[in-house]
PDB file of C-alpha atoms in Angstrom:
ATOM      1  CA  THR A 536     107.671 107.881 101.228  1.00  0.00           C
ATOM      2  CA  TRP A 537     111.048 107.676  98.823  1.00  0.00           C
ATOM      3  CA  CYS A 538     111.528 108.240  95.036  1.00  0.00           C
ATOM      4  CA  ALA A 539     114.234 107.700  92.427  1.00  0.00           C
ATOM      5  CA  ASN A 540     116.909 107.773  95.471  1.00  0.00           C
ATOM      6  CA  THR A 541     120.565 105.777  94.938  1.00  0.00           C
ATOM      7  CA  ALA A 542     123.381 105.186  96.532  1.00  0.00           C
ATOM      8  CA  VAL A 543     126.854 103.085  95.324  1.00  0.00           C
ATOM      9  CA  THR A 544     127.211 101.092  98.303  1.00  0.00           C
ATOM     10  CA  GLY A 545     123.913 100.218 100.624  1.00  0.00           C
ATOM     11  CA  GLY A 546     120.707 101.758 101.436  1.00  0.00           C
ATOM     12  CA  GLY A 547     119.603 103.609  98.240  1.00  0.00           C
ATOM     13  CA  ALA A 548     116.763 105.545 100.321  1.00  0.00           C
ATOM     14  CA  VAL A 549     117.635 105.079 104.318  1.00  0.00           C
ATOM     15  CA  ARG A 550     120.529 103.877 105.869  1.00  0.00           C
ATOM     16  CA  ALA A 551     120.529 103.273 109.048  1.00  0.00           C
ATOM     17  CA  ALA A 552     122.343 101.674 111.997  1.00  0.00           C
ATOM     18  CA  GLY A 553     121.135 101.238 115.147  1.00  0.00           C
ATOM     19  CA  THR A 554     119.901  98.733 118.466  1.00  0.00           C
ATOM     20  CA  GLY A 555     116.193  97.325 118.860  1.00  0.00           C
ATOM     21  CA  ALA A 556     113.639  96.697 115.880  1.00  0.00           C
ATOM     22  CA  LEU A 557     113.624  98.449 112.040  1.00  0.00           C
ATOM     23  CA  VAL A 558     110.161  99.478 112.034  1.00  0.00           C
ATOM     24  CA  VAL A 559     108.557 100.800 108.764  1.00  0.00           C
ATOM     25  CA  ARG A 560     104.958 101.175 108.865  1.00  0.00           C
ATOM     26  CA  ASN A 561     102.982 102.862 105.633  1.00  0.00           C
ATOM     27  CA  ASP A 562     105.656 103.921 103.639  1.00  0.00           C
ATOM     28  CA  GLY A 563     105.710 103.892  99.879  1.00  0.00           C
ATOM     29  CA  ALA A 564     109.575 103.977  97.800  1.00  0.00           C
ATOM     30  CA  ALA A 565     109.803 103.322  94.165  1.00  0.00           C
ATOM     31  CA  ASP A 566     113.060 103.519  92.023  1.00  0.00           C
ATOM     32  CA  ASN A 567     115.200 103.773  94.566  1.00  0.00           C
ATOM     33  CA  ALA A 568     118.888 101.636  94.211  1.00  0.00           C
ATOM     34  CA  ALA A 569     121.962 100.519  95.619  1.00  0.00           C
ATOM     35  CA  ALA A 570     123.900  97.683  95.841  1.00  0.00           C
ATOM     36  CA  ALA A 571     122.578  96.598  98.636  1.00  0.00           C
ATOM     37  CA  GLY A 572     119.229  97.765 100.166  1.00  0.00           C
ATOM     38  CA  GLY A 573     117.964  99.665  96.771  1.00  0.00           C
ATOM     39  CA  VAL A 574     115.849 101.259 100.050  1.00  0.00           C
ATOM     40  CA  TYR A 575     116.575 100.230 103.145  1.00  0.00           C
ATOM     41  CA  ARG A 576     120.113  99.077 104.615  1.00  0.00           C
ATOM     42  CA  ALA A 577     119.864  98.204 108.034  1.00  0.00           C
ATOM     43  CA  ILE A 578     122.808  97.138 110.299  1.00  0.00           C
ATOM     44  CA  ASP A 579     123.321  95.505 113.995  1.00  0.00           C
ATOM     45  CA  PHE A 580     119.144  96.095 114.275  1.00  0.00           C
ATOM     46  CA  THR A 581     117.315  93.028 116.140  1.00  0.00           C
ATOM     47  CA  ARG A 582     114.746  92.634 113.926  1.00  0.00           C
ATOM     48  CA  ALA A 583     112.613  94.461 110.679  1.00  0.00           C
ATOM     49  CA  ASP A 584     109.200  94.661 110.749  1.00  0.00           C
ATOM     50  CA  VAL A 585     107.711  96.146 107.871  1.00  0.00           C
ATOM     51  CA  ALA A 586     103.903  95.866 107.736  1.00  0.00           C
ATOM     52  CA  PHE A 587     101.491  98.551 105.370  1.00  0.00           C
ATOM     53  CA  SER A 588     103.902  99.935 102.304  1.00  0.00           C
ATOM     54  CA  THR A 589     104.110  99.595  98.561  1.00  0.00           C
ATOM     55  CA  PHE A 590     107.923  98.942  97.045  1.00  0.00           C
ATOM     56  CA  VAL A 591     107.291  99.570  93.404  1.00  0.00           C
ATOM     57  CA  GLY A 592     110.597  99.129  91.049  1.00  0.00           C
ATOM     58  CA  ASN A 593     113.586  99.502  93.203  1.00  0.00           C
ATOM     59  CA  ILE A 594     116.787  97.981  92.245  1.00  0.00           C
ATOM     60  CA  GLY A 595     119.533  96.015  94.823  1.00  0.00           C
ATOM     61  CA  SER A 596     121.735  94.972  91.853  1.00  0.00           C
ATOM     62  CA  THR A 597     123.967  92.881  95.165  1.00  0.00           C
ATOM     63  CA  SER A 598     120.979  92.305  97.749  1.00  0.00           C
ATOM     64  CA  GLY A 599     117.659  93.057  98.967  1.00  0.00           C
ATOM     65  CA  ALA A 600     116.150  95.390  95.735  1.00  0.00           C
ATOM     66  CA  VAL A 601     113.590  96.941  98.455  1.00  0.00           C
ATOM     67  CA  LEU A 602     115.596  94.979 102.108  1.00  0.00           C
ATOM     68  CA  TYR A 603     119.009  94.137 103.412  1.00  0.00           C
ATOM     69  CA  ALA A 604     119.084  93.761 106.682  1.00  0.00           C
ATOM     70  CA  THR A 605     122.343  91.922 108.446  1.00  0.00           C
ATOM     71  CA  ASP A 606     122.970  90.022 111.819  1.00  0.00           C
ATOM     72  CA  LEU A 607     119.989  89.996 113.127  1.00  0.00           C
ATOM     73  CA  THR A 608     118.293  88.383 116.485  1.00  0.00           C
ATOM     74  CA  GLU A 609     115.209  88.059 116.546  1.00  0.00           C
ATOM     75  CA  ALA A 610     112.066  86.901 113.706  1.00  0.00           C
ATOM     76  CA  SER A 611     111.177  89.539 111.955  1.00  0.00           C
ATOM     77  CA  SER A 612     107.876  90.335 110.444  1.00  0.00           C
ATOM     78  CA  LEU A 613     106.216  91.129 106.878  1.00  0.00           C
ATOM     79  CA  ASP A 614     102.410  92.096 106.886  1.00  0.00           C
ATOM     80  CA  HIS A 615      99.863  93.485 104.341  1.00  0.00           C
ATOM     81  CA  VAL A 616     103.200  94.159 102.602  1.00  0.00           C
ATOM     82  CA  ALA A 617     103.037  95.421  97.966  1.00  0.00           C
ATOM     83  CA  ALA A 618     106.738  94.716  96.858  1.00  0.00           C
ATOM     84  CA  THR A 619     106.111  94.540  93.081  1.00  0.00           C
ATOM     85  CA  GLY A 620     108.220  94.815  90.165  1.00  0.00           C
ATOM     86  CA  ASN A 621     111.443  95.411  92.209  1.00  0.00           C
ATOM     87  CA  ASP A 622     115.178  94.454  90.619  1.00  0.00           C
ATOM     88  CA  GLY A 623     116.798  92.312  92.426  1.00  0.00           C
ATOM     89  CA  THR A 624     115.796  89.895  95.934  1.00  0.00           C
ATOM     90  CA  ALA A 625     113.365  92.726  97.202  1.00  0.00           C
ATOM     91  CA  PHE A 626     113.874  91.223 101.530  1.00  0.00           C
ATOM     92  CA  GLU A 627     117.248  89.599 102.401  1.00  0.00           C
ATOM     93  CA  ALA A 628     118.648  89.616 105.915  1.00  0.00           C
ATOM     94  CA  THR A 629     121.016  87.491 107.653  1.00  0.00           C
ATOM     95  CA  GLY A 630     120.824  86.062 111.103  1.00  0.00           C
ATOM     96  CA  VAL A 631     117.407  85.456 112.733  1.00  0.00           C
ATOM     97  CA  VAL A 632     114.525  85.605 109.885  1.00  0.00           C
ATOM     98  CA  ALA A 633     111.236  83.459 110.692  1.00  0.00           C
ATOM     99  CA  ASP A 634     107.598  84.386 111.014  1.00  0.00           C
ATOM    100  CA  PRO A 635     104.837  86.060 110.352  1.00  0.00           C
ATOM    101  CA  VAL A 636     104.668  86.719 107.328  1.00  0.00           C
ATOM    102  CA  SER A 637     101.196  87.295 106.372  1.00  0.00           C
ATOM    103  CA  PHE A 638      99.115  89.129 103.737  1.00  0.00           C
ATOM    104  CA  ASN A 639     101.527  90.480 101.216  1.00  0.00           C
ATOM    105  CA  GLY A 640     101.106  90.781  97.809  1.00  0.00           C
ATOM    106  CA  PHE A 641     104.559  89.993  95.540  1.00  0.00           C
ATOM    107  CA  LEU A 642     104.542  90.761  91.570  1.00  0.00           C
ATOM    108  CA  SER A 643     107.182  90.302  89.417  1.00  0.00           C
ATOM    109  CA  ASN A 644     110.509  90.416  91.944  1.00  0.00           C
ATOM    110  CA  THR A 645     113.491  88.802  90.627  1.00  0.00           C
ATOM    111  CA  ALA A 646     112.959  87.103  93.849  1.00  0.00           C
ATOM    112  CA  ASP A 647     110.679  87.864  96.947  1.00  0.00           C
ATOM    113  CA  PHE A 648     112.830  86.144  99.582  1.00  0.00           C
ATOM    114  CA  GLY A 649     117.371  85.488  99.898  1.00  0.00           C
ATOM    115  CA  GLY A 650     119.395  84.759 102.423  1.00  0.00           C
ATOM    116  CA  ASP A 651     117.977  84.123 105.209  1.00  0.00           C
ATOM    117  CA  TRP A 652     114.632  84.889 104.977  1.00  0.00           C
ATOM    118  CA  THR A 653     114.406  82.227 102.410  1.00  0.00           C
ATOM    119  CA  ALA A 654     113.323  79.871 104.600  1.00  0.00           C
ATOM    120  CA  VAL A 655     109.850  81.407 105.208  1.00  0.00           C
ATOM    121  CA  VAL A 656     107.073  80.642 103.209  1.00  0.00           C
ATOM    122  CA  PRO A 657     104.610  83.228 103.005  1.00  0.00           C
ATOM    123  CA  SER A 658     101.660  80.440 102.884  1.00  0.00           C
ATOM    124  CA  ASP A 659      98.522  83.278 102.721  1.00  0.00           C
ATOM    125  CA  SER A 660     100.700  85.735 100.587  1.00  0.00           C
ATOM    126  CA  LEU A 661      99.382  86.392  97.986  1.00  0.00           C
ATOM    127  CA  VAL A 662     101.078  86.226  94.164  1.00  0.00           C
ATOM    128  CA  PHE A 663     100.015  87.339  91.186  1.00  0.00           C
ATOM    129  CA  ASP A 664     101.092  87.370  88.128  1.00  0.00           C
ATOM    130  CA  ASP A 665     101.756  90.151  85.299  1.00  0.00           C
ATOM    131  CA  SER A 666      98.550  90.564  83.441  1.00  0.00           C
ATOM    132  CA  ILE A 667      96.846  91.293  87.249  1.00  0.00           C
ATOM    133  CA  PRO A 668      96.743  95.401  86.525  1.00  0.00           C
ATOM    134  CA  ILE A 669      97.483  96.044  90.246  1.00  0.00           C
ATOM    135  CA  TYR A 670      98.074  99.687  90.059  1.00  0.00           C
ATOM    136  CA  ASN A 671      96.234 102.266  89.544  1.00  0.00           C
ATOM    137  CA  ASN A 672      97.133 103.291  85.621  1.00  0.00           C
ATOM    138  CA  TYR A 673      97.705 107.452  86.286  1.00  0.00           C
ATOM    139  CA  PRO A 674      98.930 109.392  83.723  1.00  0.00           C
ATOM    140  CA  ALA A 675     103.341 109.485  82.582  1.00  0.00           C
ATOM    141  CA  SER A 676     103.038 113.519  83.283  1.00  0.00           C
ATOM    142  CA  CYS A 677     101.438 112.348  87.834  1.00  0.00           C
ATOM    143  CA  GLU A 678     104.119 112.781  89.764  1.00  0.00           C
ATOM    144  CA  THR A 679     101.367 110.538  91.923  1.00  0.00           C
ATOM    145  CA  LEU A 680     102.368 106.633  89.436  1.00  0.00           C
ATOM    146  CA  SER A 681     105.959 107.009  91.381  1.00  0.00           C
ATOM    147  CA  LEU A 682     105.395 108.934  94.743  1.00  0.00           C
ATOM    148  CA  GLN A 683     101.811 106.843  95.563  1.00  0.00           C
ATOM    149  CA  PRO A 684     101.011 103.887  93.637  1.00  0.00           C
ATOM    150  CA  HIS A 685      97.511 102.829  94.919  1.00  0.00           C
ATOM    151  CA  PRO A 686      96.025  99.546  94.505  1.00  0.00           C
ATOM    152  CA  THR A 687      93.158  99.630  91.860  1.00  0.00           C
ATOM    153  CA  VAL A 688      89.447  99.128  92.997  1.00  0.00           C
ATOM    154  CA  GLY A 689      88.530  95.895  92.115  1.00  0.00           C
ATOM    155  CA  THR A 690      92.122  94.241  92.978  1.00  0.00           C
ATOM    156  CA  PRO A 691      93.150  91.365  94.944  1.00  0.00           C
ATOM    157  CA  PHE A 692      95.336  94.027  97.232  1.00  0.00           C
ATOM    158  CA  ILE A 693      91.993  95.182  98.030  1.00  0.00           C
ATOM    159  CA  ASP A 694      89.889  94.790 101.279  1.00  0.00           C
ATOM    160  CA  VAL A 695      92.012  91.042 101.742  1.00  0.00           C
ATOM    161  CA  GLY A 696      91.367  91.915 106.070  1.00  0.00           C
ATOM    162  CA  PRO A 697      91.414  89.583 107.852  1.00  0.00           C
ATOM    163  CA  ASP A 698      90.904  91.858 110.952  1.00  0.00           C
ATOM    164  CA  ASN A 699      92.431  95.043 110.934  1.00  0.00           C
ATOM    165  CA  LEU A 700      90.121  97.989 109.109  1.00  0.00           C
ATOM    166  CA  ASP A 701      91.280 101.247 107.254  1.00  0.00           C
ATOM    167  CA  GLU A 702      90.321 104.340 107.190  1.00  0.00           C
ATOM    168  CA  ASP A 703      86.878 103.696 105.105  1.00  0.00           C
ATOM    169  CA  GLY A 704      85.597 101.222 107.620  1.00  0.00           C
ATOM    170  CA  SER A 705      86.547  98.387 104.728  1.00  0.00           C
ATOM    171  CA  LEU A 706      89.047  95.682 105.498  1.00  0.00           C
ATOM    172  CA  THR A 707      92.741  96.131 105.555  1.00  0.00           C
ATOM    173  CA  ASP A 708      94.404  96.835 101.642  1.00  0.00           C
ATOM    174  CA  ILE A 709      97.589  95.556 101.139  1.00  0.00           C
ATOM    175  CA  GLY A 710      99.714  98.034 100.174  1.00  0.00           C
ATOM    176  CA  LEU A 711     100.366 102.016 102.340  1.00  0.00           C
ATOM    177  CA  SER A 712      96.958 102.460 101.252  1.00  0.00           C
ATOM    178  CA  GLY A 713      96.331  99.525 104.493  1.00  0.00           C
ATOM    179  CA  GLY A 714      95.522  99.534 108.396  1.00  0.00           C
ATOM    180  CA  PRO A 715      94.865 101.894 110.901  1.00  0.00           C
ATOM    181  CA  ASP A 716      97.594 104.189 110.338  1.00  0.00           C
ATOM    182  CA  ALA A 717      97.159 105.190 106.628  1.00  0.00           C
ATOM    183  CA  ASP A 718      96.919 108.667 105.576  1.00  0.00           C
ATOM    184  CA  PRO A 719      92.896 109.437 105.886  1.00  0.00           C
ATOM    185  CA  LEU A 720      92.374 112.093 103.230  1.00  0.00           C
ATOM    186  CA  LEU A 721      93.496 108.731 101.052  1.00  0.00           C
ATOM    187  CA  PHE A 722      89.678 107.783 101.605  1.00  0.00           C
ATOM    188  CA  LEU A 723      88.448 111.593 100.923  1.00  0.00           C
ATOM    189  CA  ASP A 724      87.500 113.300  97.264  1.00  0.00           C
ATOM    190  CA  LEU A 725      89.058 116.648  98.248  1.00  0.00           C
ATOM    191  CA  ASP A 726      88.263 118.326  94.910  1.00  0.00           C
ATOM    192  CA  GLY A 727      84.058 116.326  94.872  1.00  0.00           C
ATOM    193  CA  ASP A 728      85.294 114.836  90.794  1.00  0.00           C
ATOM    194  CA  GLY A 729      83.796 111.605  92.198  1.00  0.00           C
ATOM    195  CA  PHE A 730      87.416 109.622  93.271  1.00  0.00           C
ATOM    196  CA  SER A 731      88.818 109.576  96.352  1.00  0.00           C
ATOM    197  CA  GLY A 732      93.101 109.990  96.439  1.00  0.00           C
ATOM    198  CA  LEU A 733      93.070 106.416  96.517  1.00  0.00           C
ATOM    199  CA  GLU A 734      91.432 106.343  92.443  1.00  0.00           C
ATOM    200  CA  ASP A 735      92.696 110.850  91.895  1.00  0.00           C
ATOM    201  CA  CYS A 736      96.319 111.617  90.654  1.00  0.00           C
ATOM    202  CA  ASP A 737      95.878 115.257  92.164  1.00  0.00           C
ATOM    203  CA  ASP A 738      93.200 114.971  94.640  1.00  0.00           C
ATOM    204  CA  THR A 739      93.122 119.135  94.542  1.00  0.00           C
ATOM    205  CA  ARG A 740      92.431 119.396  91.451  1.00  0.00           C
ATOM    206  CA  ALA A 741      88.985 118.112  89.211  1.00  0.00           C
ATOM    207  CA  ASP A 742      89.949 116.937  86.244  1.00  0.00           C
TER     208      ASP A 742
END
């Protein structure tokens, strides 16, 4: 989880160069900023595979508010990703970028895709208008709001499916709480106040 990190040039939270695939699973990032790659700046990877992750309010002033990857050589994928309120093009890349892009949720980004990613049409992804309250409205004093914004129960981000099951046995959610590798504690009520970690600002304190 990455919150409020900044970089002058590339990679507000992570700047990495390597071979093979850049793989991101069940990650969360909010309020990070950089010129290129507000969260991730990926250099010389063959592809970028991002799944079950949540990105809110990140800034990429020139390229990629969430991810900016260059010189990809293989098809990349986005799967069950929540990207909302990011200032700049959320996902931007050069090189080979293609399907699958599936079951994602995009809301109020300056743009969803840029660079060579513009050719991808996420036909089964979800795009919402500003009136839908996607995330739990925690108090401003609660750090969980910035660190791990979870989709509100009853919104279209919950139980999207189609096949992988969440830790609580339900259909897969979009975002970092979704999929088989999500933190199982998110689905428990540790403080016994009737709300699970997905709905509770601080699940270690019953108030």
